[in-house]
Coordinates of C-alpha atoms and ligand atoms in Angstrom, one line a residue:
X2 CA 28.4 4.9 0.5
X3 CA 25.1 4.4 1.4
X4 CA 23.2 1.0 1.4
X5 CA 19.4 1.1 0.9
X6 CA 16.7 -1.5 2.1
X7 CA 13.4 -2.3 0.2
X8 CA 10.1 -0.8 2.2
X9 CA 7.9 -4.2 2.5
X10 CA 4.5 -3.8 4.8
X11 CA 6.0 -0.5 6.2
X12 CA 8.9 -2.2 7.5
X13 CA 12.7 -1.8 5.9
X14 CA 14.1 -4.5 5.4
X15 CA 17.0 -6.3 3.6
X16 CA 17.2 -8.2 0.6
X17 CA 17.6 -11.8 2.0
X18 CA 19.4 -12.7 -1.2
X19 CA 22.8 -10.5 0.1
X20 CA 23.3 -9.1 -3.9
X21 CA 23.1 -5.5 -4.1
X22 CA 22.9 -3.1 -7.4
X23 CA 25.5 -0.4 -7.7
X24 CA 24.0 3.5 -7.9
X25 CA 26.8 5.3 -10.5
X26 CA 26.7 8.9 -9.9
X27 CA 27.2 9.8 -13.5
X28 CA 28.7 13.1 -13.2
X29 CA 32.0 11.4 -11.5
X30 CA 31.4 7.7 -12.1
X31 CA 31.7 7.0 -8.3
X32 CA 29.3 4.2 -7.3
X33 CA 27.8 6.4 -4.2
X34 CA 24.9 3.5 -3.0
X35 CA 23.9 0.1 -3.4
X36 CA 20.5 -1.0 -4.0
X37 CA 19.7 -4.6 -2.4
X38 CA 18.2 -6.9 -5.6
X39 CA 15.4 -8.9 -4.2
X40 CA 14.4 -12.5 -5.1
X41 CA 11.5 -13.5 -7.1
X42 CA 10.4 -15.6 -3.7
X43 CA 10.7 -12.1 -2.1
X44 CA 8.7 -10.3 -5.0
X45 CA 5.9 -12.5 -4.5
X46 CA 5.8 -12.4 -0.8
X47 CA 5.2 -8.4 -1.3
X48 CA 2.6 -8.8 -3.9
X49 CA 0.5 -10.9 -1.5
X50 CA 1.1 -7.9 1.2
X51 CA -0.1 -6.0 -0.8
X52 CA -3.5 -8.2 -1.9
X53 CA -3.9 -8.3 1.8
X54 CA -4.0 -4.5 2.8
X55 CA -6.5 -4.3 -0.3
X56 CA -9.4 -6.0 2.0
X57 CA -9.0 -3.0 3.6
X58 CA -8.0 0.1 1.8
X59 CA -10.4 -0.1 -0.9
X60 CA -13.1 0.1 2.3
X61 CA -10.9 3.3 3.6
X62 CA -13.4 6.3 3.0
X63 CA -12.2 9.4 0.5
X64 CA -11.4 11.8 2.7
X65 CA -9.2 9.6 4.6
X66 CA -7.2 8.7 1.6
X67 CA -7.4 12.4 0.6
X68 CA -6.0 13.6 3.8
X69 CA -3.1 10.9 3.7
X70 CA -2.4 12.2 -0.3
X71 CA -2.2 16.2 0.9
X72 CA 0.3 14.8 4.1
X73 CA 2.2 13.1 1.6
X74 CA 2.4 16.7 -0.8
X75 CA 3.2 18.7 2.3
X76 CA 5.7 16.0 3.1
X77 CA 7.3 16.6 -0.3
X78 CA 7.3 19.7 -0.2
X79 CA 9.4 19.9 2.9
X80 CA 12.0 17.5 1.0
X81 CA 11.7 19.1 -2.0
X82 CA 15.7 19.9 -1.9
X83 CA 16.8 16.7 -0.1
X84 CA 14.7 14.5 -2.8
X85 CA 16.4 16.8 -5.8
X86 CA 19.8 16.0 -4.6
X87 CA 19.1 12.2 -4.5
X88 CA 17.3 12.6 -8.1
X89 CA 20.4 14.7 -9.7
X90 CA 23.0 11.9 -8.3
X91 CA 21.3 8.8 -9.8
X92 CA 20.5 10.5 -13.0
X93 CA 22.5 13.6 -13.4
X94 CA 20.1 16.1 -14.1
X95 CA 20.6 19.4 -13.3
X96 CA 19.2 20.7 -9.8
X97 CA 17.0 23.5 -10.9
X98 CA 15.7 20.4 -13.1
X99 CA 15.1 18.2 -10.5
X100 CA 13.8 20.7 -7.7
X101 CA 11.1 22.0 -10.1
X102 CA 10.2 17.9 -10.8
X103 CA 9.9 17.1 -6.9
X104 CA 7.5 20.4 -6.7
X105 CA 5.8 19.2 -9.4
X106 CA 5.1 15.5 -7.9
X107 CA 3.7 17.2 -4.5
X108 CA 1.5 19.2 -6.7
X109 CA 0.1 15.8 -8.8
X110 CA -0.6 14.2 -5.4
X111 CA -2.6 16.9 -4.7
X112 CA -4.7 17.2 -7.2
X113 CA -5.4 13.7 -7.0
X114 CA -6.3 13.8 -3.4
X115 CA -9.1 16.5 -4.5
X116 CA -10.6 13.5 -6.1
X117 CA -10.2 10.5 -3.6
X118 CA -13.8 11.8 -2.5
X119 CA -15.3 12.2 -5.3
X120 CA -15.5 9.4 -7.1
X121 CA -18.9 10.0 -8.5
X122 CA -20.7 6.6 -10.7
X123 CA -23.8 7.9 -12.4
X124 CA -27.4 7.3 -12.0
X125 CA -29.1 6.0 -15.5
X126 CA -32.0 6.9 -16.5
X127 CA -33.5 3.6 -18.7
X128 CA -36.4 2.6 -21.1
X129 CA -37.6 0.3 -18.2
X130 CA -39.1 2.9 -15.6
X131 CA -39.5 0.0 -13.5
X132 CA -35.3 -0.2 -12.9
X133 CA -33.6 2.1 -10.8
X134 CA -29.7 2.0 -12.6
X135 CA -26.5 3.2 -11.3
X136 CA -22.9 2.1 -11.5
X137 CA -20.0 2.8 -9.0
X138 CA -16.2 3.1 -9.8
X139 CA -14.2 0.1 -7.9
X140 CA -10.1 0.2 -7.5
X141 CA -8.9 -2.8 -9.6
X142 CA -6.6 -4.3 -6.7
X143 CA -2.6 -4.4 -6.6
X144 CA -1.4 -2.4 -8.8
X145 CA 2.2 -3.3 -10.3
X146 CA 4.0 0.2 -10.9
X147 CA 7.3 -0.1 -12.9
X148 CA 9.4 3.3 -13.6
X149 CA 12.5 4.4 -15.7
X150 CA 15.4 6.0 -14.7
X151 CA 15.1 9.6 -15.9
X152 CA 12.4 11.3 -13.6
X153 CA 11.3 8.4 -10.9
X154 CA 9.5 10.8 -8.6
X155 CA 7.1 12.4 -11.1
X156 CA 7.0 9.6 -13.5
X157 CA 5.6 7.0 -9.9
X158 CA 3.4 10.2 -8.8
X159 CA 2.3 10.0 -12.3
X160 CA 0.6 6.5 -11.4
X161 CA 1.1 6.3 -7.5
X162 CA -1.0 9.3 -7.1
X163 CA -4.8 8.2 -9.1
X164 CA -4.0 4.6 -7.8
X165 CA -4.3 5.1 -4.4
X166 CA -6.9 8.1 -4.6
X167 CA -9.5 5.3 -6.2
X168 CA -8.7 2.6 -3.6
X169 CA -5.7 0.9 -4.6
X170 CA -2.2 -0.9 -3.2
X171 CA 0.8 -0.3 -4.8
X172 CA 3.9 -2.3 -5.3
X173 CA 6.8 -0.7 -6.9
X174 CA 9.6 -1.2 -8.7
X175 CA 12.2 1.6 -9.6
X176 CA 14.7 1.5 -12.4
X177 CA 18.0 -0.3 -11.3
X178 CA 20.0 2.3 -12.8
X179 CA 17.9 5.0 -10.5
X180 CA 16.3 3.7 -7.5
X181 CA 17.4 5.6 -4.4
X182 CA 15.2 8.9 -5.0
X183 CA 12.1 6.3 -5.0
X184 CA 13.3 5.0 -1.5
X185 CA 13.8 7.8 0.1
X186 CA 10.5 9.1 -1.0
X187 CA 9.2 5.5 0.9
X188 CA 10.2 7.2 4.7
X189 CA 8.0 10.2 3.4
X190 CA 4.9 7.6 2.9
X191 CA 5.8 6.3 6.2
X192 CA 5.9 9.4 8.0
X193 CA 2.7 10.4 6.5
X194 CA 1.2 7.3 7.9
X195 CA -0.2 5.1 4.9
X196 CA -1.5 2.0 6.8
X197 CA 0.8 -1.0 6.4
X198 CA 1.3 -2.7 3.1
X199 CA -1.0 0.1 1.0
X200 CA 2.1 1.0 -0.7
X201 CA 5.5 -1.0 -1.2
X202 CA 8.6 -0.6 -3.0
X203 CA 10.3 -3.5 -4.3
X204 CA 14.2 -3.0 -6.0
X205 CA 15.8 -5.0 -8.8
X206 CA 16.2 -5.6 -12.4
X207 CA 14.1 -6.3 -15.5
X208 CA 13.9 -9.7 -13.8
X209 CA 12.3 -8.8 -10.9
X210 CA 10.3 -6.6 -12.8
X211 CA 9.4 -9.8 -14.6
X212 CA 8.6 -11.8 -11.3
X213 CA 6.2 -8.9 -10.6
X214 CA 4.4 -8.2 -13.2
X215 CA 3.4 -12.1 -13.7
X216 CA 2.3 -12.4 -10.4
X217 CA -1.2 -14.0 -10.6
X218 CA -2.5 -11.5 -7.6
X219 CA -1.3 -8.4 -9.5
X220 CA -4.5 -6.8 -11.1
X221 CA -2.9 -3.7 -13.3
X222 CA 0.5 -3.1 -14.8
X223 CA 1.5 0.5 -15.1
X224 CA 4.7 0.7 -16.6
X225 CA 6.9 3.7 -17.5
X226 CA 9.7 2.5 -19.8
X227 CA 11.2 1.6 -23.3
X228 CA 9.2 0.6 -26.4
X229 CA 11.3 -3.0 -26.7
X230 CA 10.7 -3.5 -22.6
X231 CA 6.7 -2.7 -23.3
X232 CA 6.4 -5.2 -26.1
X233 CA 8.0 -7.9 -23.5
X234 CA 5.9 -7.3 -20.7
X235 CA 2.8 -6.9 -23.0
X236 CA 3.3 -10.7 -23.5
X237 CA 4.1 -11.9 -19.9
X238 CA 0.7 -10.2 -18.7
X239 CA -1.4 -12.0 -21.2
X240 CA -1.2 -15.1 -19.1
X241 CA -3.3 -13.4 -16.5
X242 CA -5.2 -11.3 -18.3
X243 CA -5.3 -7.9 -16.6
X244 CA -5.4 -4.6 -17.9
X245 CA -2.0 -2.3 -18.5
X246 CA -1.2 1.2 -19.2
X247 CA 2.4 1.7 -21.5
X248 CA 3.8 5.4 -21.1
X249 CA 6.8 4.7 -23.9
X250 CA 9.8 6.3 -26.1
X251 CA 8.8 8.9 -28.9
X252 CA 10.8 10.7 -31.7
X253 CA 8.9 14.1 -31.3
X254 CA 8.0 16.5 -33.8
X255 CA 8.4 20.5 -33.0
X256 CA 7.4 21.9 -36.3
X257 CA 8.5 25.8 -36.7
X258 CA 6.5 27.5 -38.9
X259 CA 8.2 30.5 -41.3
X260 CA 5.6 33.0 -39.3
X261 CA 6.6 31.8 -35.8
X262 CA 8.1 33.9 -33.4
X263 CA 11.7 32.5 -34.3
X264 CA 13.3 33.7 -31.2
X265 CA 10.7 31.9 -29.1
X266 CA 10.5 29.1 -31.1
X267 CA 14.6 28.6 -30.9
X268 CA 14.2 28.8 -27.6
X269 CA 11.7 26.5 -27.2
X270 CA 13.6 23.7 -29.4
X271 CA 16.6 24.4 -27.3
X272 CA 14.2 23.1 -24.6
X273 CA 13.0 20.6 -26.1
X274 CA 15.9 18.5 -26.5
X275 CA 19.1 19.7 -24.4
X276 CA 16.7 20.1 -21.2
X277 CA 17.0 17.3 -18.8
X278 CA 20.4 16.6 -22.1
X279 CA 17.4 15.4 -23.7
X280 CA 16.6 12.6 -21.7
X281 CA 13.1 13.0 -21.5
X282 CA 10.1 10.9 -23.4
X283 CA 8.6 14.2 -24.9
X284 CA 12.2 15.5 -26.2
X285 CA 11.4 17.4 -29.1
X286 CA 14.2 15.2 -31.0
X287 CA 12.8 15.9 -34.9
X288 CA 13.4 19.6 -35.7
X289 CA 11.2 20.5 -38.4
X290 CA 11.7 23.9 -40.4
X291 CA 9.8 25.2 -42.9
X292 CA 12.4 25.9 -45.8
X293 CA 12.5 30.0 -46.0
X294 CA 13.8 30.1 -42.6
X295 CA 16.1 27.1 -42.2
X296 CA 19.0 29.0 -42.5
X297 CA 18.2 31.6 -39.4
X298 CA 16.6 29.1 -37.7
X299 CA 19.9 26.4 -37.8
X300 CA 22.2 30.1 -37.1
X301 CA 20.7 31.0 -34.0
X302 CA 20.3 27.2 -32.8
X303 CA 23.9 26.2 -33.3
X304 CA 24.8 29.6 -31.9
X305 CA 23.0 29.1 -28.1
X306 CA 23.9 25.3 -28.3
X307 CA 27.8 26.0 -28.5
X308 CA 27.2 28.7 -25.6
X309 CA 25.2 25.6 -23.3
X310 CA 27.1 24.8 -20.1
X311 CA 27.9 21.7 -19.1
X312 CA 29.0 20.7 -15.8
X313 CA 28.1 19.3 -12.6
X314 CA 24.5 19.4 -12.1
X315 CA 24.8 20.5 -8.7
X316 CA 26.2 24.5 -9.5
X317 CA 23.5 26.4 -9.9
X318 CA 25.3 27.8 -13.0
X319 CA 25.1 24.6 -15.1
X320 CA 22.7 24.4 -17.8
X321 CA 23.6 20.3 -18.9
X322 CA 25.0 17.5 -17.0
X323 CA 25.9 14.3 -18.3
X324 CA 23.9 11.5 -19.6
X325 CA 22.9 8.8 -16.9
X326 CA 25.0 6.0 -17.3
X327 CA 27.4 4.4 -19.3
X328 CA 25.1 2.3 -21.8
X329 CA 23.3 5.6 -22.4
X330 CA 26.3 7.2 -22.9
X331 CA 28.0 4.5 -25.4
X332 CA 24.5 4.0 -27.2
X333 CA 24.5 7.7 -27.7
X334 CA 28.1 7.5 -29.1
X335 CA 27.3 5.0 -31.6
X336 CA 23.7 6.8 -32.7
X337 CA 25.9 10.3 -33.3
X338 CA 28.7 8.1 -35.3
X339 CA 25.9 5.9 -37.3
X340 CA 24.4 9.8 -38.0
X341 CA 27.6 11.0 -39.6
X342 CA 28.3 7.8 -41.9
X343 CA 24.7 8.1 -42.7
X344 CA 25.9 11.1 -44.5
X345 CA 23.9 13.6 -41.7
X346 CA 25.9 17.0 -41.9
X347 CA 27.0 18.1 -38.6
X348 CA 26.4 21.5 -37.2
X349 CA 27.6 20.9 -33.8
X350 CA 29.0 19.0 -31.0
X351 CA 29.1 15.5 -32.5
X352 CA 31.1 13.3 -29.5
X353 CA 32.2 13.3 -26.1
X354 CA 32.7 16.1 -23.6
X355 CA 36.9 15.8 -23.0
X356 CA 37.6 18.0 -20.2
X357 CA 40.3 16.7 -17.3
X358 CA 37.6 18.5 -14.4
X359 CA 34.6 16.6 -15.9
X360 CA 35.0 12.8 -15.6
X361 CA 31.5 11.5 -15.9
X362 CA 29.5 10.3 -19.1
X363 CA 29.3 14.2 -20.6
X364 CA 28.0 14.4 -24.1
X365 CA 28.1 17.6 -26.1
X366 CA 24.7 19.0 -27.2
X367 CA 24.6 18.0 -30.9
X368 CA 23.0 19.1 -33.7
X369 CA 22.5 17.4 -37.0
X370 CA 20.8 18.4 -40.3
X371 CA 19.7 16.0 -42.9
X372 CA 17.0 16.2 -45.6
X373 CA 16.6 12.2 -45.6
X374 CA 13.9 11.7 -43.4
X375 CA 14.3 7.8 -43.6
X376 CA 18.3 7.6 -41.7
X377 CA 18.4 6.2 -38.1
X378 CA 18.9 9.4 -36.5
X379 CA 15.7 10.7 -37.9
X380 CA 14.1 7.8 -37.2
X381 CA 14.7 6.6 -33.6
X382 CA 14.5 7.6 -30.2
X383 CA 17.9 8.5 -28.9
X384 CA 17.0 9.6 -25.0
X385 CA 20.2 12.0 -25.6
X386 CA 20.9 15.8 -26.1
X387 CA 21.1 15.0 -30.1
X388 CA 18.6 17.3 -32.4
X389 CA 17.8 16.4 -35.8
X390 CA 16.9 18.6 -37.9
X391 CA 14.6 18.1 -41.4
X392 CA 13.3 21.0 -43.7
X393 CA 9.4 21.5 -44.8
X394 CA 7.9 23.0 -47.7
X395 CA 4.6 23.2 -46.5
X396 CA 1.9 22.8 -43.9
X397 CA 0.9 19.3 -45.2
X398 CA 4.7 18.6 -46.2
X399 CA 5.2 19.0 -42.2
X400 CA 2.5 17.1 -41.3
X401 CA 3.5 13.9 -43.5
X402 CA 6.6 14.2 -42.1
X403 CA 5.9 15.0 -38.2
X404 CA 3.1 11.3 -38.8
X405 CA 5.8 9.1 -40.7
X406 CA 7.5 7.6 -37.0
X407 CA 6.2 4.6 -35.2
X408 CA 5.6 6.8 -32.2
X409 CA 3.1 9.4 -31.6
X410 CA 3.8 11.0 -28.0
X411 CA 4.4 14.8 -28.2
X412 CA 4.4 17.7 -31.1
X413 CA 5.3 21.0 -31.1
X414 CA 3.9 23.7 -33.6
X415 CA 5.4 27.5 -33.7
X416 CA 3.3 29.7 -35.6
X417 CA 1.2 33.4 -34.9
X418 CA -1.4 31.9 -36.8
X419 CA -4.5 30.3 -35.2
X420 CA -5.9 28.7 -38.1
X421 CA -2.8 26.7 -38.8
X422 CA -1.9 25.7 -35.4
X423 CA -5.2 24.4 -35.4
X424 CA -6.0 22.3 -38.4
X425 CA -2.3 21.4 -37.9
X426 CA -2.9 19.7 -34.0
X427 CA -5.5 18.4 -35.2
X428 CA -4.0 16.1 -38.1
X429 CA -0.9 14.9 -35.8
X430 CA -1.1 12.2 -35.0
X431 CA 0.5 12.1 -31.0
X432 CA -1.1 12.2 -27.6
X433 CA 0.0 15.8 -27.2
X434 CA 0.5 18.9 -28.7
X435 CA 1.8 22.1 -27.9
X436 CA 1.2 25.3 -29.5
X437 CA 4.2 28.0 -29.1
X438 CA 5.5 26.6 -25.6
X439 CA 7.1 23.1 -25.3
X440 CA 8.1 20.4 -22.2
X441 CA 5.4 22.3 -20.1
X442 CA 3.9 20.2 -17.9
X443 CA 0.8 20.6 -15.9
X444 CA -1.2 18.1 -13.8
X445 CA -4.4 18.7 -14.5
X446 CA -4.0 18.0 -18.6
X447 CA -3.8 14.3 -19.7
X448 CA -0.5 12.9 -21.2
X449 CA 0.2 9.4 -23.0
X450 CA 1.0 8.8 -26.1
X451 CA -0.9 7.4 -29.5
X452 CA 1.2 4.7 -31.9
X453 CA 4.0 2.7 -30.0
X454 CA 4.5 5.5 -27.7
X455 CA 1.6 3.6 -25.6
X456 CA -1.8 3.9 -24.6
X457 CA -3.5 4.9 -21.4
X458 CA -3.1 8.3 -19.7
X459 CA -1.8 10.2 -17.0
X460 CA -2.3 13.1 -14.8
X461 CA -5.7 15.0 -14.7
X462 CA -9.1 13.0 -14.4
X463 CA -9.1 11.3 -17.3
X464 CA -6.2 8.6 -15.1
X465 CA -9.3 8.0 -12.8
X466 CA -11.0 5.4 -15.5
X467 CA -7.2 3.9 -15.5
X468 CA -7.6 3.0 -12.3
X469 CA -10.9 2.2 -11.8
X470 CA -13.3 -0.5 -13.1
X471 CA -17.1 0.7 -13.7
X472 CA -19.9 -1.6 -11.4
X473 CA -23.5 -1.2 -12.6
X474 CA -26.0 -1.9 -10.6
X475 CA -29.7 -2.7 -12.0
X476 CA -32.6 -2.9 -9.2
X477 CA -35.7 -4.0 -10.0
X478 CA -38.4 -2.0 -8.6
X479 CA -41.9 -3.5 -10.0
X480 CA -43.8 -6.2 -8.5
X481 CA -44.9 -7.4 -11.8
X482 CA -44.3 -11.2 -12.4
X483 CA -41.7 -11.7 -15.7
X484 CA -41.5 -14.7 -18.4
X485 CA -38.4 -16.6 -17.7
X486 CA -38.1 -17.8 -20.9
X487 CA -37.8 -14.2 -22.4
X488 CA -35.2 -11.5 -22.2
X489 CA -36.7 -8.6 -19.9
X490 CA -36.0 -5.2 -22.0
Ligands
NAD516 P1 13.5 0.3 -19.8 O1 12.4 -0.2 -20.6 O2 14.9 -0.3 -20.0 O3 13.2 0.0 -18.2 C1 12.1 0.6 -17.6 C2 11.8 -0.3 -16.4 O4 11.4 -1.6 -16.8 C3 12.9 -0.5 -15.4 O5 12.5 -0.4 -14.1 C4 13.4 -1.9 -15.7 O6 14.0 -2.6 -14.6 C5 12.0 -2.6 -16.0 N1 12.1 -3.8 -16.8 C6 13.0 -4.2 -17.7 N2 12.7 -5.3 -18.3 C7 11.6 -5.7 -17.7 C8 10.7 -6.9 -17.8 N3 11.0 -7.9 -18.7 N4 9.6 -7.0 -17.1 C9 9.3 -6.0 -16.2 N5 10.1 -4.9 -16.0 C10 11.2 -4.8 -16.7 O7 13.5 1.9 -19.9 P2 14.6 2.9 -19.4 O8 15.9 2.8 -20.1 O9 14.6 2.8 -17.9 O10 13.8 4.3 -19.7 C11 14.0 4.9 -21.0 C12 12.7 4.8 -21.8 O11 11.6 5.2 -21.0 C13 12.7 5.7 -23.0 O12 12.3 4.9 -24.1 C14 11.8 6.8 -22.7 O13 11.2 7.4 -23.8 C15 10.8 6.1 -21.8 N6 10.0 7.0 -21.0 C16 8.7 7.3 -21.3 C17 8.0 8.2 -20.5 C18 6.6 8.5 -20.8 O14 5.9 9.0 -20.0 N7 6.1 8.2 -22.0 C19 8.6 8.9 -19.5 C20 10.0 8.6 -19.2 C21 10.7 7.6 -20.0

């Protein structure tokens, strides 16, 4: 078993209260590391670290910070396999899951090092010809970074990557059910030689998350996490005032269309939700099929999903491991049960894995169909390989029901025709849509979500104004004496 320490300053170093957080490696339910759980004394000694290195980091020029972000990506890349392996043991996702993830987070820290030197403000042209105008985009200060447990490496490159391109230190804090990938991803941030204190991972639970957040020299939350968890740290940063971005749950919409390609559009609901065993915030949970196709649509669905292998996520054969841990797997349990005495008819799977080879927290891909768009299932977000699925009559029919959740992160729409996919995204209301493809992910488009999936975005340029605060800067250049008593315009 392998015991971690925190990375403080660029030093490792153990938690001085002793305590430690078991890792579960959910595909056997062997506890495989321990994670140290830090002190709130401890939390705010690595906030002011960080405060400190700002002084001098924000002053670091772009293309130093851009050549330490590119170091970092080649870094990754040259751990993409060892970085996968940690990932699939702390969350049991499937290697050619996790190895495509890692590659993915070396590719966002590079495109975010293209922009660490070009930070452009803009020069204003005013009424006033006598004012030369400009503004400048200034980092915000520590930045308090707090992940789940499904995807730490791209869900931190997600943040890490704008906040240190535009000037910024970091401290971090993993998810104590999946902290170890986020630690050994620390060495790769020492090797790549970030300057002391610029970026710091901190370990622990929600209540060191707690201690961090509220710490009075923390300037930004970004937080990656549950609805419920947002609403409570919404309230403990009010105190200080400072800006956050929320990246939260969602109950996604992927609405297929009676003139889609049904074989791709299967395919792509297959991916939607039993892909990562739907343990992702876009899962594509709501199945929505327009009525004169349900039947072929549910067929070919239930067909593939009976076929999906489960097993251990590290054979290359395996299409599904388990769920992550034990309260995912139990709240799973009881959503699937609540489902069935909701009166939701059952097409497939429906409970536990029982198999003597597999011991961990397996859950079979399940499949429910309903037309009562109002029951639990239907409702809320189940982070679980459990598909819903709700017939349409009609474009507007769909789009009533895709709107009528609390969240509003990702949609899917499967159609040949233009017209409709368009006038269709349009009217959803989510931060995302996609058009006959689903759970791709590219860096350079931004994602977040509209509702109570959050606000704030990620990825691609529009994360630089997360990060950032705008400066103007008005210089007067006539010689002309002014009033004092009256507004100059
Ligand atoms: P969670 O909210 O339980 O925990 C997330 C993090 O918050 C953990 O690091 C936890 O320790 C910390 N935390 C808990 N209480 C805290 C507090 N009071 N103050 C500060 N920090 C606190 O979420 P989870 O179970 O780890 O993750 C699952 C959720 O994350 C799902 O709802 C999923 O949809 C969402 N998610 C969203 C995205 C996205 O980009 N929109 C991506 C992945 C996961």
């Amino acid at each position: 078993m392998k015991t971690y320490k925190v990375f403080v300053d660029n030093e490792w170093k153990n938690g001085r209260t002793g305590e430690f957080i078991p890792s579960y490696n959910p595909c056997n339910q062997e506890i495989w590391a321990q994670i140290p759980l830090l002190s709130k004394e401890e939390i705010s000694e690595t906030v002011e670290v960080a405060h400190d290195a700002f002084r001098t980091w924000k002053e670091t020029n772009g293309l130093e910070r851009a050549r330490l972000l590119n170091r970092l990506a080649d870094l990754i890349e040259e751990n993409v396999e060892h970085l996968a392996r940690i990932e699939s043991s702390d969350n049991g996702k499937v290697l050619s899951e996790t190895r495509n993830q890692v590659l993915f987070t070396a590719r966002n820290y590079r495109y975010f090092a293209g922009y660490a030197d070009k930070l452009m403000g803009n020069l204003i042209p005013l009424d006033n010809q006598e004012l030369l105008d400009y503004t400048t985009l200034e980092p915000i200060g520590v930045v308090a970074i707090i992940t789940a447990w499904n995807s730490p490496l791209p869900l931190l490159a997600n943040k890490l990557a704008p906040a240190l391109a535009t000037g910024n230190t970091v401290v971090i804090k993993p998810s104590e059910y999946a902290s170890a990938s986020t630690l050994e991803f620390a060495h790769l941030i020492e090797e790549a030689g970030f300057p002391r204190g610029v970026v710091n991972v901190v370990t622990g639970n929600g209540a060191t998350g707690d201690a961090l957040v509220r710490h009075r020299l923390v300037g930004k939350v970004s937080f990656t996490g549950g609805t419920n968890t947002a609403r409570v740290i919404s309230k403990a940063v009010s105190d200080n005032l400072i800006p956050i971005s929320l990246e939260l749950g969602g109950k996604s919409p992927n609405i297929i269309f009676e003139d889609a390609d049904l074989e791709k559009a299967v395919v792509g609901a297959i991916a939607g939700i039993f892909g990562a065993a739907g343990q992702t915030c876009i899962a594509g949970s709501r199945l929505l099929v327009q009525r004169s196709v349900l039947e072929v649509v549910k067929d070919e669905l239930v067909a593939i999903t009976n076929s999906i292998k489960l097993g251990d996520p590290f054979e290359e054969s395996t299409q599904m491991g388990p769920v992550a841990n034990k309260n995912q797997f139990d709240k799973i349990l009881s959503m699937i049960n609540e489902a069935k005495q909701e009166g939701a008819e059952l097409l497939c799977g429906g409970s536990a894995l029982e198999n003597d080879n597999l011991k961990g927290y397996f859950i079979k891909p399940t499949i429910f169909y309903t037309e009562d768009p109002k029951i639990t299932i239907a409702c809320e977000e189940i982070f679980g390989p459990v598909l819903t699925i709700l017939p349409f009559d009609h474009v507007d029919h769909a789009i009533e029901l895709a709107n009528d959740s609390i969240y509003g992160l990702a949609a899917g729409i499967w159609t040949r025709d233009l017209q409709k996919a368009h006038k269709t995204a349009k009217q959803l209301e989510v931060g995302n849509v996609w058009v006959n493809t689903y759970r791709t992910s590219q860096v350079g488009t931004p994602f977040g979500g509209m509702k109570q999936s959050g606000f704030g975005r990620e990825r691609s340029w529009h994360t630089l104004h997360e990060y950032t605060q705008t400066k103007n800067v008005m210089i007067n250049l006539s010689d002309d004496k002014r009033n004092p008593f009256m507004m100059q315009i």
